[in-house]
Amino acid sequence: MQTLYTDDQNQFRSVVSRFLEAHATTSQARELQETASGFDQAVWHQMSGELGLVGTHLPEAYGGFGFGMIELGIVLEEMGRRLYCGPFFSSAVLSGLAVAELADEANKIELLPKIASGEERVALVLDDLNQVEGIGHQLMISDQGLLSGTAPMVIDGLSAQRLLVIAGSATGLGLYQVDKGAQGLSITPRVSVDQTRKLAEVVFVDTATQFVGRVSPEALNRFWDLASVALSHEMIGGAERLLEDTIAYTKLRVQFGRPIGSVQAIKHRCADLLLTLEFAKAATQHVSFSLAAGEEEKHHPSMVKAMVSDCYRDIAIAAIQLRGGIGFTWENDTHLWFRRAKCSEVLLGTAGYHRERMIQSLGGQDAA
Amino acid sequence: MQLSEIKAAVNQFIDEAFSPDLSLVAWRQRLVAAGWAAPMWPKAYFGRDFSPAQVAVVNEVFQARGVVGAAQLGPRRLAAETILAHGSDAQKHRYLPKILTGEHAWCQLFSEPGSGSDLAGASTKAERQGDVWIMNGQKVWNTSAHHADFGILVARSDWDVPKHQGLSYFLINMRQPGVQVRPLRQMNGHASFNEVFLTDARVDHNDLLGQEGEGWAIATTTLSIERQGFARGRGPTPIHREITGRVFEEYAKEIAIDNEPYTWYPQREGRPDLVLQRAEATGAINDPVIRQEMAKLFCLTEAAKISANRVAAERTRADNQVLPAGSLGKLGASVIARQAAHVHTMISGAEAMLSGPESAEAGLIAETLISVPAISIAGGTDEIQKNIIAERVLGMPKEQRMDTGPFRDIARNN
Ligand SMILES: Cc1cc2nc3c(=O)[nH]c(=O)nc-3n(C[C@H](O)[C@H](O)[C@H](O)COP(=O)(O)OP(=O)(O)OC[C@H]3O[C@@H](n4cnc5c(N)ncnc54)[C@H](O)[C@@H]3O)c2cc1C
């Protein structure tokens, strides 16, 4: 198992970085967050076509690039740094991972190439974004095979071209797909704190579905693990960028005849934050290295999401605080990351949830 | 005066002088003339030298009778108290009555883009030309400046002395061509503040408050009044009953304008009051981890209230002296707000991603999460409060200063 990124991986990061530097600026984010779909078609095409980023982590056999969590993590960190707005997380990460982990062979053959090529943007409908144990309780398949129920928050639910759904049934959980035009399906945009990641409420009433795969509790947990680690990478990118920018600001901003960064209280706070970041980042990247090597430990994904949730939030709070009043203005970009941090903090489980899940993975008795 | 005598006197005054058909200003002019508009003020200046306990009785009667009191919301209070403390006899007579009657709205022109924490580093230029001062520079974070008739302004009148000695305090007329006001939007979407651009704006020499060069000392008074306001929390808006009449209609309009910038202020305090009901509504009340965090929060809010009451009691004993306890209270408010935001986040879980009227508590939770960062910045940051506490309350050695000597030579932002 590797401990550091290889030269190739670093090379890959700079390619991704250069692309996003040009195509994912905060002024674009500000424009896109005002739109209903929240993404730029042209950038999506370039990203999926020329660069092939959308299929980074998906197997070559199904049209992907054949990389794994390491390279996916790299892409997501770079996206998090720049607040990239678009369906990468919903389609490539959530739906891509769901199909790769949960679909049966025929459906992988059908769906993964479309997702990997970016040709179809697919949203994953989960009825619970708090805890994996809650999935498939609200969305149910009837004995007649029809889907009913509500998912209150679906990432990119409105702009997606197809929906994947994890739903419960008399015989257990399954992965299904639903056409956007299906009967009994209604999708309503929701206002999100972080407008750079669009949410919609998705309601099904006796909606026809197509079966994609049976979902065992183990497979579902693995999917949740991978998704949590992927999200953690994105968050680490954002946290790192925010901290860098904040420290740069403290070096420039003068009060009392000196840069505020020369004040010990501020240095100490930044040093503390760097420690938090370093631990969270090292852990996150390590978990992806171990996943790639097939040597992961069961408690690691939750450990990572718990640490990263706290870390990103704390850095975001400090990023505003250390800018003073300017950090609280709309014009300043800091709040865009702050919003992303607040939403990512709770997406796919709060730190509290993941700490409990980690302890249980370590063999600690269930508190309940 | 005995408390019972006060009660009788106020009631009698209301019986004789109040009518809902008066204009708001006409009614308040009667209040001012009789000393009931600001009974805590000195007798010589529209008041009655009342103690806080006596004032409380007056307020009770006003509330019970559903009668409108003096204008007191917004930055006008800061202006009034500062003028009362430092103004000349003529300035007090010129400005105080119209503040009390609400005829004049005021704003505070202290912070600048280049100097916030370091207020004394203000670089707005005040140049004297005979009987007039000419102002050039930019101010920021000015609540209600777009409605204000006057502003309390700190500007640099001398660049060749150490920075605290080169400031002067002015009362500036906002309704003049040299003053330009632009709204400033905050990260929570509200635009409660303004930027104010001063371009050859004029201030009469009569409107210099205190002496030239005393600006910093006077600003300190204003700031401690402001800080106490934080610790105390914004008191309830004086209730007026649904009685019709000119005075009430005009009062409702005034309140709407004055309160508009503050609609989100309760949210920046973290809305601990909503925590229990949210926990019950979501079932989070059953989560042992969240219960612990809620309990921590309630320890803080209760203790802060108890402590604030003690400070208030202390203040009456110490003859209305301004205590540094304000900084501690303000720091406490920040800690509470952050813990409350944390608890709300835990309670809401993924739902904390939602915003707008259809989200939790009609959007108040989301607004709380993106407003709380303000509390540890506005009115002096947490870091600055800690410096004040350490140096003034605890008497710890001061840090070596890098901003001594003539202001001209001190490093500052461009
Ligand atoms: C919502 C809101 C409302 C406001 N309302 C008003 C108002 O009504 N009137 C008004 O005049 N102003 C107002 N302000 C401005 C406010 O007072 C300033 O923003 C604040 O004092 C900080 O100044 P600054 O923004 O210049 O930040 P800076 O002073 O540049 O501070 C940046 C960071 O450096 C830290 N720092 C600076 N110096 C030191 C030091 N010596 N030691 C340790 N840390 C330090 C600060 O704590 C902060 O974290 C408001 C601001 C906000 C956000």
mmCIF file of N, CA, C and O in Angstrom, chain A residues 102-185:
data_model
loop_
_atom_site.group_PDB
_atom_site.id
_atom_site.type_symbol
_atom_site.label_atom_id
_atom_site.label_comp_id
_atom_site.label_asym_id
_atom_site.label_seq_id
_atom_site.Cartn_x
_atom_site.Cartn_y
_atom_site.Cartn_z
ATOM 1 N N LEU A 102 -23.534 -2.030 -6.447
ATOM 2 C CA LEU A 102 -24.821 -2.649 -6.118
ATOM 3 C C LEU A 102 -25.580 -3.251 -7.306
ATOM 4 O O LEU A 102 -26.504 -4.037 -7.117
ATOM 5 N N ALA A 103 -25.201 -2.888 -8.526
ATOM 6 C CA ALA A 103 -25.977 -3.350 -9.677
ATOM 7 C C ALA A 103 -25.576 -4.774 -10.071
ATOM 8 O O ALA A 103 -24.439 -5.209 -9.813
ATOM 9 N N ASP A 104 -26.494 -5.476 -10.715
ATOM 10 C CA ASP A 104 -26.093 -6.775 -11.255
ATOM 11 C C ASP A 104 -25.383 -6.548 -12.585
ATOM 12 O O ASP A 104 -25.389 -5.442 -13.142
ATOM 13 N N GLU A 105 -24.772 -7.592 -13.076
ATOM 14 C CA GLU A 105 -23.849 -7.462 -14.195
ATOM 15 C C GLU A 105 -24.487 -6.784 -15.412
ATOM 16 O O GLU A 105 -23.924 -5.845 -15.996
ATOM 17 N N ALA A 106 -25.681 -7.237 -15.778
ATOM 18 C CA ALA A 106 -26.328 -6.697 -16.981
ATOM 19 C C ALA A 106 -26.543 -5.198 -16.851
ATOM 20 O O ALA A 106 -26.356 -4.434 -17.810
ATOM 21 N N ASN A 107 -26.912 -4.785 -15.670
ATOM 22 C CA ASN A 107 -27.166 -3.361 -15.471
ATOM 23 C C ASN A 107 -25.885 -2.548 -15.414
ATOM 24 O O ASN A 107 -25.868 -1.381 -15.815
ATOM 25 N N LYS A 108 -24.834 -3.151 -14.898
ATOM 26 C CA LYS A 108 -23.543 -2.454 -14.949
ATOM 27 C C LYS A 108 -23.183 -2.186 -16.405
ATOM 28 O O LYS A 108 -22.744 -1.097 -16.767
ATOM 29 N N ILE A 109 -23.371 -3.212 -17.228
ATOM 30 C CA ILE A 109 -23.037 -3.074 -18.645
ATOM 31 C C ILE A 109 -23.888 -1.990 -19.292
ATOM 32 O O ILE A 109 -23.412 -1.205 -20.110
ATOM 33 N N GLU A 110 -25.126 -1.908 -18.861
ATOM 34 C CA GLU A 110 -25.998 -0.906 -19.470
ATOM 35 C C GLU A 110 -25.710 0.503 -18.941
ATOM 36 O O GLU A 110 -25.620 1.460 -19.693
ATOM 37 N N LEU A 111 -25.551 0.605 -17.623
ATOM 38 C CA LEU A 111 -25.536 1.948 -17.011
ATOM 39 C C LEU A 111 -24.149 2.580 -16.885
ATOM 40 O O LEU A 111 -24.003 3.795 -17.092
ATOM 41 N N LEU A 112 -23.175 1.791 -16.511
ATOM 42 C CA LEU A 112 -21.881 2.418 -16.197
ATOM 43 C C LEU A 112 -21.255 3.176 -17.363
ATOM 44 O O LEU A 112 -20.734 4.286 -17.167
ATOM 45 N N PRO A 113 -21.302 2.630 -18.575
ATOM 46 C CA PRO A 113 -20.699 3.404 -19.678
ATOM 47 C C PRO A 113 -21.367 4.765 -19.872
ATOM 48 O O PRO A 113 -20.689 5.764 -20.166
ATOM 49 N N LYS A 114 -22.661 4.804 -19.669
ATOM 50 C CA LYS A 114 -23.362 6.097 -19.829
ATOM 51 C C LYS A 114 -22.929 7.083 -18.749
ATOM 52 O O LYS A 114 -22.747 8.269 -18.998
ATOM 53 N N ILE A 115 -22.793 6.567 -17.540
ATOM 54 C CA ILE A 115 -22.368 7.438 -16.445
ATOM 55 C C ILE A 115 -20.909 7.857 -16.650
ATOM 56 O O ILE A 115 -20.564 9.035 -16.551
ATOM 57 N N ALA A 116 -20.073 6.871 -16.990
ATOM 58 C CA ALA A 116 -18.633 7.138 -17.114
ATOM 59 C C ALA A 116 -18.338 8.150 -18.211
ATOM 60 O O ALA A 116 -17.427 8.976 -18.088
ATOM 61 N N SER A 117 -19.115 8.091 -19.283
ATOM 62 C CA SER A 117 -18.849 9.007 -20.398
ATOM 63 C C SER A 117 -19.467 10.382 -20.158
ATOM 64 O O SER A 117 -19.232 11.310 -20.919
ATOM 65 N N GLY A 118 -20.271 10.487 -19.120
ATOM 66 C CA GLY A 118 -20.933 11.759 -18.867
ATOM 67 C C GLY A 118 -22.131 11.987 -19.763
ATOM 68 O O GLY A 118 -22.799 13.020 -19.681
ATOM 69 N N GLU A 119 -22.397 11.022 -20.608
ATOM 70 C CA GLU A 119 -23.501 11.142 -21.562
ATOM 71 C C GLU A 119 -24.832 11.227 -20.813
ATOM 72 O O GLU A 119 -25.745 11.943 -21.208
ATOM 73 N N GLU A 120 -24.924 10.504 -19.715
ATOM 74 C CA GLU A 120 -26.123 10.631 -18.881
ATOM 75 C C GLU A 120 -25.743 11.101 -17.490
ATOM 76 O O GLU A 120 -24.831 10.558 -16.875
ATOM 77 N N ARG A 121 -26.473 12.086 -17.035
ATOM 78 C CA ARG A 121 -26.281 12.545 -15.664
ATOM 79 C C ARG A 121 -27.347 11.884 -14.812
ATOM 80 O O ARG A 121 -28.535 12.069 -15.025
ATOM 81 N N VAL A 122 -26.901 11.067 -13.890
ATOM 82 C CA VAL A 122 -27.824 10.233 -13.125
ATOM 83 C C VAL A 122 -27.789 10.658 -11.655
ATOM 84 O O VAL A 122 -26.708 10.820 -11.081
ATOM 85 N N ALA A 123 -28.971 10.856 -11.076
ATOM 86 C CA ALA A 123 -29.019 11.219 -9.649
ATOM 87 C C ALA A 123 -29.399 9.996 -8.833
ATOM 88 O O ALA A 123 -30.221 9.188 -9.262
ATOM 89 N N LEU A 124 -28.797 9.880 -7.680
ATOM 90 C CA LEU A 124 -29.126 8.769 -6.792
ATOM 91 C C LEU A 124 -30.118 9.253 -5.735
ATOM 92 O O LEU A 124 -29.836 10.190 -4.989
ATOM 93 N N VAL A 125 -31.273 8.595 -5.715
ATOM 94 C CA VAL A 125 -32.327 8.987 -4.780
ATOM 95 C C VAL A 125 -32.193 8.151 -3.513
ATOM 96 O O VAL A 125 -32.389 6.934 -3.549
ATOM 97 N N LEU A 126 -31.851 8.815 -2.428
ATOM 98 C CA LEU A 126 -31.757 8.148 -1.126
ATOM 99 C C LEU A 126 -32.774 8.803 -0.204
ATOM 100 O O LEU A 126 -32.861 10.025 -0.158
ATOM 101 N N ASP A 127 -33.521 7.978 0.499
ATOM 102 C CA ASP A 127 -34.525 8.583 1.378
ATOM 103 C C ASP A 127 -33.938 9.006 2.717
ATOM 104 O O ASP A 127 -34.601 9.641 3.518
ATOM 105 N N ASP A 128 -32.690 8.649 2.955
ATOM 106 C CA ASP A 128 -32.049 9.093 4.197
ATOM 107 C C ASP A 128 -30.608 9.481 3.906
ATOM 108 O O ASP A 128 -29.820 8.660 3.448
ATOM 109 N N LEU A 129 -30.300 10.748 4.175
ATOM 110 C CA LEU A 129 -28.919 11.200 3.980
ATOM 111 C C LEU A 129 -28.189 11.309 5.309
ATOM 112 O O LEU A 129 -27.075 11.800 5.382
ATOM 113 N N ASN A 130 -28.857 10.854 6.377
ATOM 114 C CA ASN A 130 -28.263 10.929 7.713
ATOM 115 C C ASN A 130 -27.539 9.658 8.107
ATOM 116 O O ASN A 130 -26.512 9.700 8.754
ATOM 117 N N GLN A 131 -28.145 8.527 7.775
ATOM 118 C CA GLN A 131 -27.586 7.263 8.253
ATOM 119 C C GLN A 131 -27.930 6.140 7.296
ATOM 120 O O GLN A 131 -29.054 6.049 6.785
ATOM 121 N N VAL A 132 -26.974 5.298 7.080
ATOM 122 C CA VAL A 132 -27.163 4.206 6.131
ATOM 123 C C VAL A 132 -28.273 3.267 6.597
ATOM 124 O O VAL A 132 -29.015 2.711 5.784
ATOM 125 N N GLU A 133 -28.436 3.186 7.906
ATOM 126 C CA GLU A 133 -29.464 2.291 8.448
ATOM 127 C C GLU A 133 -30.866 2.750 8.090
ATOM 128 O O GLU A 133 -31.820 1.966 8.164
ATOM 129 N N GLY A 134 -31.001 4.024 7.742
ATOM 130 C CA GLY A 134 -32.333 4.553 7.463
ATOM 131 C C GLY A 134 -32.763 4.367 6.015
ATOM 132 O O GLY A 134 -33.914 4.646 5.660
ATOM 133 N N ILE A 135 -31.858 3.924 5.166
ATOM 134 C CA ILE A 135 -32.166 3.868 3.736
ATOM 135 C C ILE A 135 -33.184 2.765 3.437
ATOM 136 O O ILE A 135 -33.088 1.655 3.965
ATOM 137 N N GLY A 136 -34.155 3.134 2.588
ATOM 138 C CA GLY A 136 -35.137 2.137 2.155
ATOM 139 C C GLY A 136 -36.301 1.962 3.096
ATOM 140 O O GLY A 136 -37.024 0.969 3.013
ATOM 141 N N HIS A 137 -36.489 2.914 4.001
ATOM 142 C CA HIS A 137 -37.671 2.848 4.871
ATOM 143 C C HIS A 137 -38.810 3.723 4.366
ATOM 144 O O HIS A 137 -39.972 3.438 4.613
ATOM 145 N N GLN A 138 -38.460 4.785 3.683
ATOM 146 C CA GLN A 138 -39.505 5.677 3.165
ATOM 147 C C GLN A 138 -39.870 5.333 1.720
ATOM 148 O O GLN A 138 -41.009 5.530 1.301
ATOM 149 N N LEU A 139 -38.903 4.908 0.977
ATOM 150 C CA LEU A 139 -39.148 4.556 -0.428
ATOM 151 C C LEU A 139 -39.367 3.045 -0.490
ATOM 152 O O LEU A 139 -38.482 2.263 -0.139
ATOM 153 N N MET A 140 -40.572 2.644 -0.926
ATOM 154 C CA MET A 140 -40.930 1.226 -0.877
ATOM 155 C C MET A 140 -41.484 0.748 -2.217
ATOM 156 O O MET A 140 -42.237 1.455 -2.879
ATOM 157 N N ILE A 141 -41.090 -0.468 -2.557
ATOM 158 C CA ILE A 141 -41.628 -1.113 -3.750
ATOM 159 C C ILE A 141 -42.784 -2.010 -3.311
ATOM 160 O O ILE A 141 -42.628 -2.830 -2.398
ATOM 161 N N SER A 142 -43.926 -1.820 -3.945
ATOM 162 C CA SER A 142 -45.099 -2.618 -3.571
ATOM 163 C C SER A 142 -44.976 -4.021 -4.170
ATOM 164 O O SER A 142 -44.085 -4.298 -4.973
ATOM 165 N N ASP A 143 -45.906 -4.870 -3.768
ATOM 166 C CA ASP A 143 -45.909 -6.228 -4.309
ATOM 167 C C ASP A 143 -46.132 -6.209 -5.821
ATOM 168 O O ASP A 143 -45.732 -7.116 -6.540
ATOM 169 N N GLN A 144 -46.753 -5.148 -6.293
ATOM 170 C CA GLN A 144 -46.967 -5.015 -7.735
ATOM 171 C C GLN A 144 -45.723 -4.450 -8.431
ATOM 172 O O GLN A 144 -45.736 -4.206 -9.645
ATOM 173 N N GLY A 145 -44.688 -4.179 -7.649
ATOM 174 C CA GLY A 145 -43.447 -3.672 -8.248
ATOM 175 C C GLY A 145 -43.468 -2.168 -8.507
ATOM 176 O O GLY A 145 -42.652 -1.667 -9.274
ATOM 177 N N LEU A 146 -44.377 -1.450 -7.863
ATOM 178 C CA LEU A 146 -44.432 0.000 -8.064
ATOM 179 C C LEU A 146 -43.815 0.726 -6.868
ATOM 180 O O LEU A 146 -43.950 0.286 -5.721
ATOM 181 N N LEU A 147 -43.167 1.846 -7.179
ATOM 182 C CA LEU A 147 -42.414 2.590 -6.164
ATOM 183 C C LEU A 147 -43.221 3.760 -5.620
ATOM 184 O O LEU A 147 -43.790 4.541 -6.385
ATOM 185 N N SER A 148 -43.268 3.884 -4.292
ATOM 186 C CA SER A 148 -43.918 5.041 -3.662
ATOM 187 C C SER A 148 -43.066 5.536 -2.509
ATOM 188 O O SER A 148 -42.344 4.753 -1.889
ATOM 189 N N GLY A 149 -43.202 6.826 -2.257
ATOM 190 C CA GLY A 149 -42.495 7.415 -1.118
ATOM 191 C C GLY A 149 -41.786 8.705 -1.492
ATOM 192 O O GLY A 149 -41.832 9.135 -2.650
ATOM 193 N N THR A 150 -41.159 9.313 -0.494
ATOM 194 C CA THR A 150 -40.549 10.624 -0.665
ATOM 195 C C THR A 150 -39.081 10.599 -0.257
ATOM 196 O O THR A 150 -38.739 10.030 0.779
ATOM 197 N N ALA A 151 -38.272 11.221 -1.066
ATOM 198 C CA ALA A 151 -36.889 11.504 -0.679
ATOM 199 C C ALA A 151 -36.785 13.020 -0.588
ATOM 200 O O ALA A 151 -36.878 13.710 -1.603
ATOM 201 N N PRO A 152 -36.622 13.556 0.623
ATOM 202 C CA PRO A 152 -36.722 15.015 0.784
ATOM 203 C C PRO A 152 -35.577 15.795 0.152
ATOM 204 O O PRO A 152 -35.742 16.954 -0.207
ATOM 205 N N MET A 153 -34.415 15.163 0.027
ATOM 206 C CA MET A 153 -33.272 15.896 -0.521
ATOM 207 C C MET A 153 -32.482 14.996 -1.460
ATOM 208 O O MET A 153 -31.841 14.051 -1.016
ATOM 209 N N VAL A 154 -32.571 15.312 -2.733
ATOM 210 C CA VAL A 154 -31.821 14.527 -3.704
ATOM 211 C C VAL A 154 -30.883 15.483 -4.437
ATOM 212 O O VAL A 154 -31.320 16.496 -5.004
ATOM 213 N N ILE A 155 -29.597 15.172 -4.394
ATOM 214 C CA ILE A 155 -28.624 16.057 -5.029
ATOM 215 C C ILE A 155 -28.798 15.998 -6.546
ATOM 216 O O ILE A 155 -28.824 14.905 -7.132
ATOM 217 N N ASP A 156 -28.935 17.149 -7.155
ATOM 218 C CA ASP A 156 -29.131 17.285 -8.600
ATOM 219 C C ASP A 156 -30.345 16.507 -9.113
ATOM 220 O O ASP A 156 -30.387 16.124 -10.286
ATOM 221 N N GLY A 157 -31.318 16.304 -8.252
ATOM 222 C CA GLY A 157 -32.523 15.560 -8.642
ATOM 223 C C GLY A 157 -33.244 16.196 -9.823
ATOM 224 O O GLY A 157 -33.790 15.511 -10.677
ATOM 225 N N LEU A 158 -33.203 17.525 -9.871
ATOM 226 C CA LEU A 158 -33.940 18.216 -10.920
ATOM 227 C C LEU A 158 -33.231 18.108 -12.269
ATOM 228 O O LEU A 158 -33.853 17.848 -13.295
ATOM 229 N N SER A 159 -31.923 18.286 -12.277
ATOM 230 C CA SER A 159 -31.216 18.369 -13.556
ATOM 231 C C SER A 159 -30.831 16.991 -14.109
ATOM 232 O O SER A 159 -30.482 16.869 -15.277
ATOM 233 N N ALA A 160 -30.900 15.967 -13.271
ATOM 234 C CA ALA A 160 -30.473 14.638 -13.733
ATOM 235 C C ALA A 160 -31.355 14.134 -14.870
ATOM 236 O O ALA A 160 -32.527 14.481 -14.957
ATOM 237 N N GLN A 161 -30.749 13.298 -15.731
ATOM 238 C CA GLN A 161 -31.528 12.744 -16.848
ATOM 239 C C GLN A 161 -32.168 11.406 -16.487
ATOM 240 O O GLN A 161 -33.015 10.905 -17.204
ATOM 241 N N ARG A 162 -31.696 10.824 -15.426
ATOM 242 C CA ARG A 162 -32.231 9.545 -14.998
ATOM 243 C C ARG A 162 -32.070 9.449 -13.477
ATOM 244 O O ARG A 162 -31.175 10.069 -12.904
ATOM 245 N N LEU A 163 -32.961 8.668 -12.862
ATOM 246 C CA LEU A 163 -32.864 8.496 -11.417
ATOM 247 C C LEU A 163 -32.550 7.056 -11.074
ATOM 248 O O LEU A 163 -33.095 6.123 -11.679
ATOM 249 N N LEU A 164 -31.667 6.897 -10.115
ATOM 250 C CA LEU A 164 -31.463 5.591 -9.492
ATOM 251 C C LEU A 164 -32.036 5.694 -8.091
ATOM 252 O O LEU A 164 -31.912 6.743 -7.455
ATOM 253 N N VAL A 165 -32.631 4.622 -7.625
ATOM 254 C CA VAL A 165 -33.309 4.678 -6.334
ATOM 255 C C VAL A 165 -32.943 3.441 -5.524
ATOM 256 O O VAL A 165 -32.959 2.330 -6.066
ATOM 257 N N ILE A 166 -32.611 3.655 -4.266
ATOM 258 C CA ILE A 166 -32.513 2.495 -3.374
ATOM 259 C C ILE A 166 -33.807 2.455 -2.580
ATOM 260 O O ILE A 166 -34.163 3.437 -1.912
ATOM 261 N N ALA A 167 -34.530 1.346 -2.710
ATOM 262 C CA ALA A 167 -35.843 1.251 -2.068
ATOM 263 C C ALA A 167 -35.975 -0.089 -1.357
ATOM 264 O O ALA A 167 -35.291 -1.058 -1.680
ATOM 265 N N GLY A 168 -36.871 -0.085 -0.390
ATOM 266 C CA GLY A 168 -37.163 -1.319 0.333
ATOM 267 C C GLY A 168 -38.295 -2.078 -0.337
ATOM 268 O O GLY A 168 -39.031 -1.529 -1.159
ATOM 269 N N SER A 169 -38.407 -3.357 0.014
ATOM 270 C CA SER A 169 -39.528 -4.151 -0.486
ATOM 271 C C SER A 169 -39.706 -5.318 0.477
ATOM 272 O O SER A 169 -38.920 -5.477 1.411
ATOM 273 N N ALA A 170 -40.712 -6.105 0.217
ATOM 274 C CA ALA A 170 -40.980 -7.239 1.101
ATOM 275 C C ALA A 170 -39.775 -8.177 1.165
ATOM 276 O O ALA A 170 -39.530 -8.836 2.175
ATOM 277 N N THR A 171 -38.999 -8.197 0.092
ATOM 278 C CA THR A 171 -37.887 -9.149 0.051
ATOM 279 C C THR A 171 -36.527 -8.490 0.329
ATOM 280 O O THR A 171 -35.489 -9.094 0.113
ATOM 281 N N GLY A 172 -36.546 -7.219 0.758
ATOM 282 C CA GLY A 172 -35.270 -6.567 1.083
ATOM 283 C C GLY A 172 -35.008 -5.364 0.208
ATOM 284 O O GLY A 172 -35.868 -4.945 -0.587
ATOM 285 N N LEU A 173 -33.812 -4.808 0.361
ATOM 286 C CA LEU A 173 -33.474 -3.588 -0.368
ATOM 287 C C LEU A 173 -33.035 -3.899 -1.791
ATOM 288 O O LEU A 173 -32.431 -4.938 -2.055
ATOM 289 N N GLY A 174 -33.355 -2.962 -2.683
ATOM 290 C CA GLY A 174 -32.901 -3.120 -4.052
ATOM 291 C C GLY A 174 -32.556 -1.777 -4.671
ATOM 292 O O GLY A 174 -32.958 -0.719 -4.180
ATOM 293 N N LEU A 175 -31.756 -1.851 -5.744
ATOM 294 C CA LEU A 175 -31.443 -0.655 -6.526
ATOM 295 C C LEU A 175 -32.317 -0.699 -7.777
ATOM 296 O O LEU A 175 -32.417 -1.738 -8.437
ATOM 297 N N TYR A 176 -32.946 0.438 -8.084
ATOM 298 C CA TYR A 176 -33.878 0.504 -9.205
ATOM 299 C C TYR A 176 -33.544 1.723 -10.036
ATOM 300 O O TYR A 176 -32.915 2.668 -9.549
ATOM 301 N N GLN A 177 -33.982 1.689 -11.268
ATOM 302 C CA GLN A 177 -33.887 2.941 -12.023
ATOM 303 C C GLN A 177 -35.262 3.380 -12.479
ATOM 304 O O GLN A 177 -36.173 2.584 -12.690
ATOM 305 N N VAL A 178 -35.369 4.725 -12.601
ATOM 306 C CA VAL A 178 -36.648 5.338 -12.957
ATOM 307 C C VAL A 178 -36.382 6.368 -14.041
ATOM 308 O O VAL A 178 -35.441 7.168 -13.942
ATOM 309 N N ASP A 179 -37.208 6.348 -15.084
ATOM 310 C CA ASP A 179 -37.091 7.366 -16.124
ATOM 311 C C ASP A 179 -37.600 8.697 -15.609
ATOM 312 O O ASP A 179 -38.549 8.737 -14.825
ATOM 313 N N LYS A 180 -36.990 9.770 -16.114
ATOM 314 C CA LYS A 180 -37.418 11.085 -15.659
ATOM 315 C C LYS A 180 -38.877 11.353 -15.992
ATOM 316 O O LYS A 180 -39.557 12.100 -15.310
ATOM 317 N N GLY A 181 -39.379 10.725 -17.061
ATOM 318 C CA GLY A 181 -40.758 11.004 -17.467
ATOM 319 C C GLY A 181 -41.781 10.063 -16.836
ATOM 320 O O GLY A 181 -42.962 10.109 -17.197
ATOM 321 N N ALA A 182 -41.335 9.230 -15.902
ATOM 322 C CA ALA A 182 -42.236 8.193 -15.387
ATOM 323 C C ALA A 182 -43.473 8.771 -14.716
ATOM 324 O O ALA A 182 -43.434 9.861 -14.143
ATOM 325 N N GLN A 183 -44.553 7.987 -14.804
ATOM 326 C CA GLN A 183 -45.817 8.364 -14.156
ATOM 327 C C GLN A 183 -45.640 8.392 -12.639
ATOM 328 O O GLN A 183 -44.959 7.526 -12.077
ATOM 329 N N GLY A 184 -46.274 9.364 -12.015
ATOM 330 C CA GLY A 184 -46.276 9.387 -10.552
ATOM 331 C C GLY A 184 -44.996 9.929 -9.953
ATOM 332 O O GLY A 184 -44.813 9.874 -8.737
ATOM 333 N N LEU A 185 -44.131 10.444 -10.807
ATOM 334 C CA LEU A 185 -42.872 11.010 -10.306
ATOM 335 C C LEU A 185 -42.971 12.534 -10.305
ATOM 336 O O LEU A 185 -43.343 13.132 -11.317
#
